[in-house]
Coordinates of C-alpha atoms (C1' of nucleotides) in Angstrom, one line a residue:
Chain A
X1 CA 140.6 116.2 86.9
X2 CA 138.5 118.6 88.9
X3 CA 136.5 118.1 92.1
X4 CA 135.0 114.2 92.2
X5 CA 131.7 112.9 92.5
X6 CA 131.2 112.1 96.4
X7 CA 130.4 108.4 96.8
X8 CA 128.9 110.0 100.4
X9 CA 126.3 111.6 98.8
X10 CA 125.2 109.1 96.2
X11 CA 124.2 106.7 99.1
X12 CA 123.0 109.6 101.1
X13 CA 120.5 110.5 98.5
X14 CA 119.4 107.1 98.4
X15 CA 119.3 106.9 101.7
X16 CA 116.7 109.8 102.3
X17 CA 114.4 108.7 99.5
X18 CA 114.1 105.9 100.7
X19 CA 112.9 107.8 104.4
X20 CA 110.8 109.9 102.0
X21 CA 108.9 107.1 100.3
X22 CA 108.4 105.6 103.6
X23 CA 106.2 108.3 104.8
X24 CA 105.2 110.7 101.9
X25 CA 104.7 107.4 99.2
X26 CA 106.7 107.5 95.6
X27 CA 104.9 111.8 95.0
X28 CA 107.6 112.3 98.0
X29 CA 108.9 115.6 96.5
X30 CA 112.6 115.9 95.0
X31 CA 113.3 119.0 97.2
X32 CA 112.6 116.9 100.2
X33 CA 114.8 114.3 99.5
X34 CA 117.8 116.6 98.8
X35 CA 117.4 118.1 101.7
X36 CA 117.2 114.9 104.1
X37 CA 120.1 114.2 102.4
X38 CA 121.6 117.3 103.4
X39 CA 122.5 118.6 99.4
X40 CA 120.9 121.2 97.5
X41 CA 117.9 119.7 95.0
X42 CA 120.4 120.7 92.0
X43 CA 122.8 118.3 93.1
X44 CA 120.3 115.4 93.3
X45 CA 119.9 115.4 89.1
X46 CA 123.9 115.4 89.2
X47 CA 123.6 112.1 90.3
X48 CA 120.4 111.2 88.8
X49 CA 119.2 112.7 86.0
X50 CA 115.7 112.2 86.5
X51 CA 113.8 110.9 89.8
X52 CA 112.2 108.1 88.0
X53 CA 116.0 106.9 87.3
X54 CA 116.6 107.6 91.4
X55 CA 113.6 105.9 92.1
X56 CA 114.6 102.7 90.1
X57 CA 118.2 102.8 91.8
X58 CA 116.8 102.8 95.1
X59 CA 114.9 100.0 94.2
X60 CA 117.7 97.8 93.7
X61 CA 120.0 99.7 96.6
X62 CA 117.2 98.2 98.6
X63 CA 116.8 95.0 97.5
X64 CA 120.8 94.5 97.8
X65 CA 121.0 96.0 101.2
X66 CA 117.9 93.4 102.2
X67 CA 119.8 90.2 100.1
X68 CA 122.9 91.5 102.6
X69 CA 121.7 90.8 105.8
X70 CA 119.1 87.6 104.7
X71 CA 121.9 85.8 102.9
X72 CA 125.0 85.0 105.8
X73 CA 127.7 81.9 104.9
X74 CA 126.1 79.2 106.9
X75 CA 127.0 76.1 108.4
X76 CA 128.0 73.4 105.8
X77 CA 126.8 70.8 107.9
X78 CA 123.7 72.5 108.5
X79 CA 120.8 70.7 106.8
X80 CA 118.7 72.4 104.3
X81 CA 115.6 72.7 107.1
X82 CA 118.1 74.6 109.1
X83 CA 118.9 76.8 106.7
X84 CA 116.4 77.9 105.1
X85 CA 114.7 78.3 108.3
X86 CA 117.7 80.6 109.3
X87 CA 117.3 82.3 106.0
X88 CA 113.6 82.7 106.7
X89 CA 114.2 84.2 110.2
X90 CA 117.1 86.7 108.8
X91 CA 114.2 87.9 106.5
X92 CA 111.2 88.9 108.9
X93 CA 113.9 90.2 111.4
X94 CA 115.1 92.8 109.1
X95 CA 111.9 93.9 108.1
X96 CA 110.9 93.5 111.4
X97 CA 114.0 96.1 112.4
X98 CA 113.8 98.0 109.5
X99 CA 110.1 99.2 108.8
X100 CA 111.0 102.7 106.6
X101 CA 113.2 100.2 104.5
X102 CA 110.3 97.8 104.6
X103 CA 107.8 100.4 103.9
X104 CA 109.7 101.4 100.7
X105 CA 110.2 98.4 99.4
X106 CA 106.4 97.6 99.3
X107 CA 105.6 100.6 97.2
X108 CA 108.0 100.2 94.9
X109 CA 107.7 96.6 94.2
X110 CA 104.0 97.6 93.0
X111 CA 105.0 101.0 91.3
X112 CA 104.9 101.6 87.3
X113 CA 107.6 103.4 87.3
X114 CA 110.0 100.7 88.0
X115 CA 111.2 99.1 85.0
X116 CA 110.7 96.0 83.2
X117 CA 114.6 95.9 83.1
X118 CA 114.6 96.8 87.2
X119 CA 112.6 93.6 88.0
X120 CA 114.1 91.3 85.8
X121 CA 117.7 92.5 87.5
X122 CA 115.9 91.9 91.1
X123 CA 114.3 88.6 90.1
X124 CA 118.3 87.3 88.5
X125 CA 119.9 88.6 91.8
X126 CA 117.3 86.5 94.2
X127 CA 117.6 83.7 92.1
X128 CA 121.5 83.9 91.9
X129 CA 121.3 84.0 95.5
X130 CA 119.0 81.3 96.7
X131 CA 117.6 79.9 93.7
X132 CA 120.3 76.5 93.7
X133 CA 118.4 75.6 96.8
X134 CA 114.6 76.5 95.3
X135 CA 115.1 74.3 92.4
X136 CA 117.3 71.5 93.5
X137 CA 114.9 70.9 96.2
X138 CA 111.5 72.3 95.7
X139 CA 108.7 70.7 93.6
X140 CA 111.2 70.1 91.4
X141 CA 109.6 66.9 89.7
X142 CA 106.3 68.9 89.2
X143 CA 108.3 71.0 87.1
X144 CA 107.5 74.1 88.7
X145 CA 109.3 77.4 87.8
X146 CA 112.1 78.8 90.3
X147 CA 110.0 82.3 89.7
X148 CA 107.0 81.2 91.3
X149 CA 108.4 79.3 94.5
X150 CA 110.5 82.5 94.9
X151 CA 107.8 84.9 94.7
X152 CA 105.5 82.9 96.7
X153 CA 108.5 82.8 99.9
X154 CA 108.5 86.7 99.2
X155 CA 105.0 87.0 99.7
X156 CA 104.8 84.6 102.6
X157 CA 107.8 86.6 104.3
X158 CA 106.2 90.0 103.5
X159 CA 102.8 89.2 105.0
X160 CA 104.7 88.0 108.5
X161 CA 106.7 91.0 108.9
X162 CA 103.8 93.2 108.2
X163 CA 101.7 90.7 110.7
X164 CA 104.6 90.9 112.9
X165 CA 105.2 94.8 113.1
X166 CA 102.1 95.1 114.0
X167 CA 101.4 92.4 116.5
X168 CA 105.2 92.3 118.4
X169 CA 104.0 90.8 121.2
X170 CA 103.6 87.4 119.3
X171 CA 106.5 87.9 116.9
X172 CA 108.6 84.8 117.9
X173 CA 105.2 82.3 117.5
X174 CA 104.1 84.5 114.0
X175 CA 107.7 83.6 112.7
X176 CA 107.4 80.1 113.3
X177 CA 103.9 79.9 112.1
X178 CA 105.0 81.3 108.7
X179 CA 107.6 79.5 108.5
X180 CA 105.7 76.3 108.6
X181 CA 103.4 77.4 106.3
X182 CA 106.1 78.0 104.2
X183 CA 107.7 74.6 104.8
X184 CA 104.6 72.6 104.9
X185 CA 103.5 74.3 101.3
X186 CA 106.5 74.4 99.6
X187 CA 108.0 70.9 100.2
X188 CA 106.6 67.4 99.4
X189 CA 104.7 65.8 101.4
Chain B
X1 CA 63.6 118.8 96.9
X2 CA 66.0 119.7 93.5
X3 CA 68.4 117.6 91.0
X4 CA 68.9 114.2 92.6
X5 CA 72.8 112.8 92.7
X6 CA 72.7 110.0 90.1
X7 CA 74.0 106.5 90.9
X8 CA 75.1 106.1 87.6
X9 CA 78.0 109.1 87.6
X10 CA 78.7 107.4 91.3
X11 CA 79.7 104.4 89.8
X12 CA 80.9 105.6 86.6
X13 CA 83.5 107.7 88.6
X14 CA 84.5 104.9 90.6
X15 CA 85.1 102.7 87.4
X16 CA 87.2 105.2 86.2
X17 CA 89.1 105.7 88.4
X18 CA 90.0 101.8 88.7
X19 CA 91.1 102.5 84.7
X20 CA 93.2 105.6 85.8
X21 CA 95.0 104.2 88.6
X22 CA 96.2 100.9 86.7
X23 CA 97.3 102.9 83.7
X24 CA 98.8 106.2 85.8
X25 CA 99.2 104.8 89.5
X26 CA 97.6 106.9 92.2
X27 CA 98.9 110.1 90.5
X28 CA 96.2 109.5 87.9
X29 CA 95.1 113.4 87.9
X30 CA 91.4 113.9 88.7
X31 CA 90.8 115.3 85.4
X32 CA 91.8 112.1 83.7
X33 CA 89.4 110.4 86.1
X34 CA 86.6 112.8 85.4
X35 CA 87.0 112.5 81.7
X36 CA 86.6 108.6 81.4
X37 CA 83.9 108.7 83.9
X38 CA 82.2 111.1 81.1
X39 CA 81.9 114.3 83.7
X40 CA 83.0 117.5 84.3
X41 CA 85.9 117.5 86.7
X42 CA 84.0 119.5 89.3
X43 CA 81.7 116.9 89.6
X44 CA 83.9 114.6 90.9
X45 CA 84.1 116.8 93.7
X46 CA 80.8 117.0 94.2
X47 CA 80.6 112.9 94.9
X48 CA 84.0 113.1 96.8
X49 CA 85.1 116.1 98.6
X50 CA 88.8 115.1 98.1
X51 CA 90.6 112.5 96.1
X52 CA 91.7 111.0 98.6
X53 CA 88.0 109.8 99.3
X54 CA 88.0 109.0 96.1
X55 CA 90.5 106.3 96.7
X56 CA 89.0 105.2 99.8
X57 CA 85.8 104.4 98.0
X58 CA 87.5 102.7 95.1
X59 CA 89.7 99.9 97.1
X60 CA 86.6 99.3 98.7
X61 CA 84.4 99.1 95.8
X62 CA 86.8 96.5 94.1
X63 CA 87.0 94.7 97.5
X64 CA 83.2 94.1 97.3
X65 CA 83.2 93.6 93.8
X66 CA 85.6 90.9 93.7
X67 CA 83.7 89.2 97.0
X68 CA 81.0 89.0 95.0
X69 CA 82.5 87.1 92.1
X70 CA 84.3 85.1 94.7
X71 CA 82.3 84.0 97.0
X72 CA 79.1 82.1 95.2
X73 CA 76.8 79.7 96.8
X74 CA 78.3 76.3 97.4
X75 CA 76.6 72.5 97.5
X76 CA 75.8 72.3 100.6
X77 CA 77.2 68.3 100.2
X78 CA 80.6 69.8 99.2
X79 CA 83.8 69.3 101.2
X80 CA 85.5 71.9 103.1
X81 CA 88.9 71.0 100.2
X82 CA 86.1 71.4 97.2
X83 CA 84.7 74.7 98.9
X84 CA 88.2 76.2 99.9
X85 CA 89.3 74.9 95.8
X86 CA 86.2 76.7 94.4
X87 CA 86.7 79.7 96.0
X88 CA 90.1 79.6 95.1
X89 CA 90.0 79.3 91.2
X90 CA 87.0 82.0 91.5
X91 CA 89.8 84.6 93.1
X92 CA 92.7 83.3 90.3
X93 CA 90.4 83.5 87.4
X94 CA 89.1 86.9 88.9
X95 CA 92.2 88.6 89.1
X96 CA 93.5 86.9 85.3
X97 CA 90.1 88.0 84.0
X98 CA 90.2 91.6 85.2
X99 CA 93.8 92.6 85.1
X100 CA 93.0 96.4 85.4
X101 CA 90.6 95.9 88.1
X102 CA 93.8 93.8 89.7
X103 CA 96.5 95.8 89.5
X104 CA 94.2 99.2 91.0
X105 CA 93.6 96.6 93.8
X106 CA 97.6 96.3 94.1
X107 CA 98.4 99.3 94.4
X108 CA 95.5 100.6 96.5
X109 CA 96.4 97.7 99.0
X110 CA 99.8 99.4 100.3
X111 CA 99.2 103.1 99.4
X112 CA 99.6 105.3 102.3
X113 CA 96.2 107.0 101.5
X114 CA 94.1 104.6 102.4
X115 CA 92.8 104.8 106.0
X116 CA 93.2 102.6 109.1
X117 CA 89.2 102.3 108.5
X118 CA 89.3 101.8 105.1
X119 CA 92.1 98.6 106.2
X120 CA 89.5 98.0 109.1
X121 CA 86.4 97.7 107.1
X122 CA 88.4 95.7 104.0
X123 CA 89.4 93.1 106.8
X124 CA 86.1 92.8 108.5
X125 CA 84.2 91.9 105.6
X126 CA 86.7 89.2 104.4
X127 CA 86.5 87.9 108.1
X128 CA 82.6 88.1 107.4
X129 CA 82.5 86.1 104.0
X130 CA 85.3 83.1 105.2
X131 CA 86.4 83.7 108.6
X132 CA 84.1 80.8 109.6
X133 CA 85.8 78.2 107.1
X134 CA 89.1 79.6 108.0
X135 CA 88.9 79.9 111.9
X136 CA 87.1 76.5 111.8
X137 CA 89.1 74.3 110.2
X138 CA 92.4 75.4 110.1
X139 CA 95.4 75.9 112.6
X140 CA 92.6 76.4 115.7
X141 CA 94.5 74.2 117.5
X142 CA 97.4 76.4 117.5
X143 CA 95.4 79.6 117.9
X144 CA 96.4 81.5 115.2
X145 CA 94.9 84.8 114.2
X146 CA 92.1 84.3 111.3
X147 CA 93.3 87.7 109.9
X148 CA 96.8 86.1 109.7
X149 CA 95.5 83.3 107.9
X150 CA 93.5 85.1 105.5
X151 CA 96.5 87.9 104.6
X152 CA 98.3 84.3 103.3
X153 CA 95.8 83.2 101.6
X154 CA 95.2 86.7 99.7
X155 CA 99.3 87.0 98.9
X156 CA 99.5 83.6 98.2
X157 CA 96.5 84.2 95.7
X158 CA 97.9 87.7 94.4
X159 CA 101.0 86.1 93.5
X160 CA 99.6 83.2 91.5
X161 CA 97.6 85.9 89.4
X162 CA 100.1 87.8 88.5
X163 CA 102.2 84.7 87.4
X164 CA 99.5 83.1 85.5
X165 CA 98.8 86.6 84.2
X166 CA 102.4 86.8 82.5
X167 CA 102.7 83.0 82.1
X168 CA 99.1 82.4 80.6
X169 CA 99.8 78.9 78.8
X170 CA 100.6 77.0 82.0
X171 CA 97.7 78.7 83.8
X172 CA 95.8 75.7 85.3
X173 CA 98.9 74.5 86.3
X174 CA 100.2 77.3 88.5
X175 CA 96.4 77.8 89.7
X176 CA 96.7 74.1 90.9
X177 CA 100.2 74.5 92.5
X178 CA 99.2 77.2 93.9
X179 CA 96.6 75.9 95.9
X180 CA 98.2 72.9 96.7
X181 CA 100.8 75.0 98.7
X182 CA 98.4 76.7 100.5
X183 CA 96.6 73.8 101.2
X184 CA 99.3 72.0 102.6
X185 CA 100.8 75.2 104.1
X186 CA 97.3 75.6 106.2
X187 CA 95.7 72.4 107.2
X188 CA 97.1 70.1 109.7
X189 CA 99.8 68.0 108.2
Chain C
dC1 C1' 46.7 123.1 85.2
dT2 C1' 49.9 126.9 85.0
dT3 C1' 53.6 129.4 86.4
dA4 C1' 56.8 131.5 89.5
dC5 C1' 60.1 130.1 92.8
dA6 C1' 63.5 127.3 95.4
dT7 C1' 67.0 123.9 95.4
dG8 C1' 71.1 121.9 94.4
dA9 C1' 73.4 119.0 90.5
dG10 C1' 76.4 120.1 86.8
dT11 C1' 80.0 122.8 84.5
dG12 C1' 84.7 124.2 83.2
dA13 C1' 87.6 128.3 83.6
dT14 C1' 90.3 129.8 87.3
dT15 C1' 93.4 129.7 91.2
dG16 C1' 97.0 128.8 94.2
dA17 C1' 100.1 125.4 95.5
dT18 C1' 103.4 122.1 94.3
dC19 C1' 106.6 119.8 91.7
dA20 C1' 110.4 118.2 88.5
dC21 C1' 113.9 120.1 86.5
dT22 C1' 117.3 124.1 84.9
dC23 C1' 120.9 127.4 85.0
dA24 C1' 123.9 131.2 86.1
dG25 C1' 126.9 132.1 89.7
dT26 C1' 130.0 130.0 93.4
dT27 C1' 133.2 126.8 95.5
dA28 C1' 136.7 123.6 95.9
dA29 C1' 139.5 119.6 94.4
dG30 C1' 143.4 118.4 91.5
Chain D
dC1 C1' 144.6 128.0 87.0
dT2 C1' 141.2 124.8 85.3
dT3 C1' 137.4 122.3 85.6
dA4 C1' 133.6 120.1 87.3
dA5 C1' 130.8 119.7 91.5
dC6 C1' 127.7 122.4 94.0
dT7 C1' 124.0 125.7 95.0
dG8 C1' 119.2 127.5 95.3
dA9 C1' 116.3 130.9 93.2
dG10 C1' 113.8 130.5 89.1
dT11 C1' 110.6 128.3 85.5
dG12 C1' 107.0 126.2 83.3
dA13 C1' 104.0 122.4 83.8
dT14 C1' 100.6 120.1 86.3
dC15 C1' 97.4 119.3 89.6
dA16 C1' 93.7 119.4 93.3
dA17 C1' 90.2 122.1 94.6
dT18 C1' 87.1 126.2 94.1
dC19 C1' 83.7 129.2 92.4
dA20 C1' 80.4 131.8 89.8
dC21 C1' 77.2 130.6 87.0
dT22 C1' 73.6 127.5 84.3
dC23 C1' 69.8 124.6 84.2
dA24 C1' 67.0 120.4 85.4
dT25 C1' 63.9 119.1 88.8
dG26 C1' 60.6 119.4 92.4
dT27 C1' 57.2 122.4 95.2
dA28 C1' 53.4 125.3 95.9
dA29 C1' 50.6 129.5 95.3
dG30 C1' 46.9 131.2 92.4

DNA sequence: CTTACATGAGTGATTGATCACTCAGTTAAG
DNA sequence: CTTAACTGAGTGATCAATCACTCATGTAAG
């Protein structure tokens, strides 16, 4: 064998585009990303061979660095209020603490360059992760697709942090609000 | 006085760009745009100094344009649930009805080209049409923002249209659950 | 009314900048 | 040594924006 790809610079390339989408949007030039990521441009389509591809592995990169933090081993005992609320507050706080990730993520959620493939490998990770919970307990008898009660606690949690970020002053009460919402909506009455 | 600017190429520019940007994303080039709107691409710059403009003007062109389909005159006898429902299935069968006009709207929403005043003017008007309903009626007590409220209505809204747009055969199913959760999610329990 | 003139809308080839991607030469890990 | 990672100047394509020019329209002098 010769000289081995650096596992270093794999994440540090995904971690500058993802600064570079944050402020410059998804036409955040390949040049600038290599060099944020301190490697020369040629090295970036050593790693991916076309920025479309690096834009779709960031995607995920971010999606799994998010699922991370949200999802931590809770307390058995806990009840499922309690932990979904705590899942709930691990979301908006790491939005909250991470706006360039947060920023990303928005655009590329919405972006046609992400692939069908991308979001349906997104969609089986949040499912796999929380979706026992959706369906066991949510709406279940009104037959309602673990899909759409997980895309609606997305959007609900994206709208807080964005509230949030931009109103801190009244995080802690916006965090609660949404989460009642959330609750209230989502859970029979 | 010479030539007068003509409306018609206004508008026509504006429509196409709504075409370009769902099929292309914001990197539609302006010579795409200028050739569906039937002009010669330095025209375009003579209705919009710079495409960024451009943009400006289009996300609040659909804004309006989807108000107005929205927001129609309602019995005066109605509820505030019958108003808040009508106005509802107006927005879903908007959005499933004009899926190109939709997913421009989308993407406009978090591009980092559109202005703080752009943002402004998008929220004031939406304040304008409902704010009374909303700041009225629901969560007063608690004093919570009517922007907030309205930003959960609109995602919880965008994400029903785009699952009734992939899931068409259980349509007025998802547009009822859908408003059921934010029903229940915003009104006093 | 007629006609010369003034204005600015409309055009599309051109320009200069930028970008994704390549490749020949260089470096370093095994 | 061998081999593949690494480099960054180079390339061709693309794009936003410009510009010199044409021509439709409105104004006013005779």
């Amino acid at each position: 064998m010769a000289r081995p790809k650096s596992t270093d610079k794999q994440v540090a390339l995904l971690k500058a585009a993802v600064q570079a989408i944050a402020s410059d949007g998804l036409g955040a030039p390949t040049s600038k990303i290599a060099k944020l990521a301190g490697v020369a441009e040629g090295t970036l389509f050593r790693y991916y061979a076309t920025k479309d591809e690096l834009i779709n592995e960031v995607y995920l990169y971010l999606i799994n660095l998010m699922n991370e933090s949200i999802y931590k081993k809770s307390d058995p005992s806990s009840t499922l209020y309690e932990r979904t609320e705590a899942i709930w507050n691990n979301y908006i706080d790491w939005g909250v603490a991470h706006p360039v990730e947060n920023s990303a993520i928005s655009q590329l959620a919405v972006s046609e360059k992400i692939t069908a493939e991308s979001h349906e490998r997104v969609m089986q990770l949040c499912i796999d992760l929380h979706g026992k919970d959706i369906s066991d307990l949510f709406l279940t008898e009104q037959n309602v697709s673990t899909f759409y009660v997980d895309a609606v606690m997305n959007a609900l949690a994206q709208v807080t942090v964005n509230f949030v970020i931009s109103h801190p002053a009244e995080a802690t009460k916006y965090k609660q609000v949404g989460f009642k919402i959330m609750w209230k909506g989502l859970t029979q009455s």
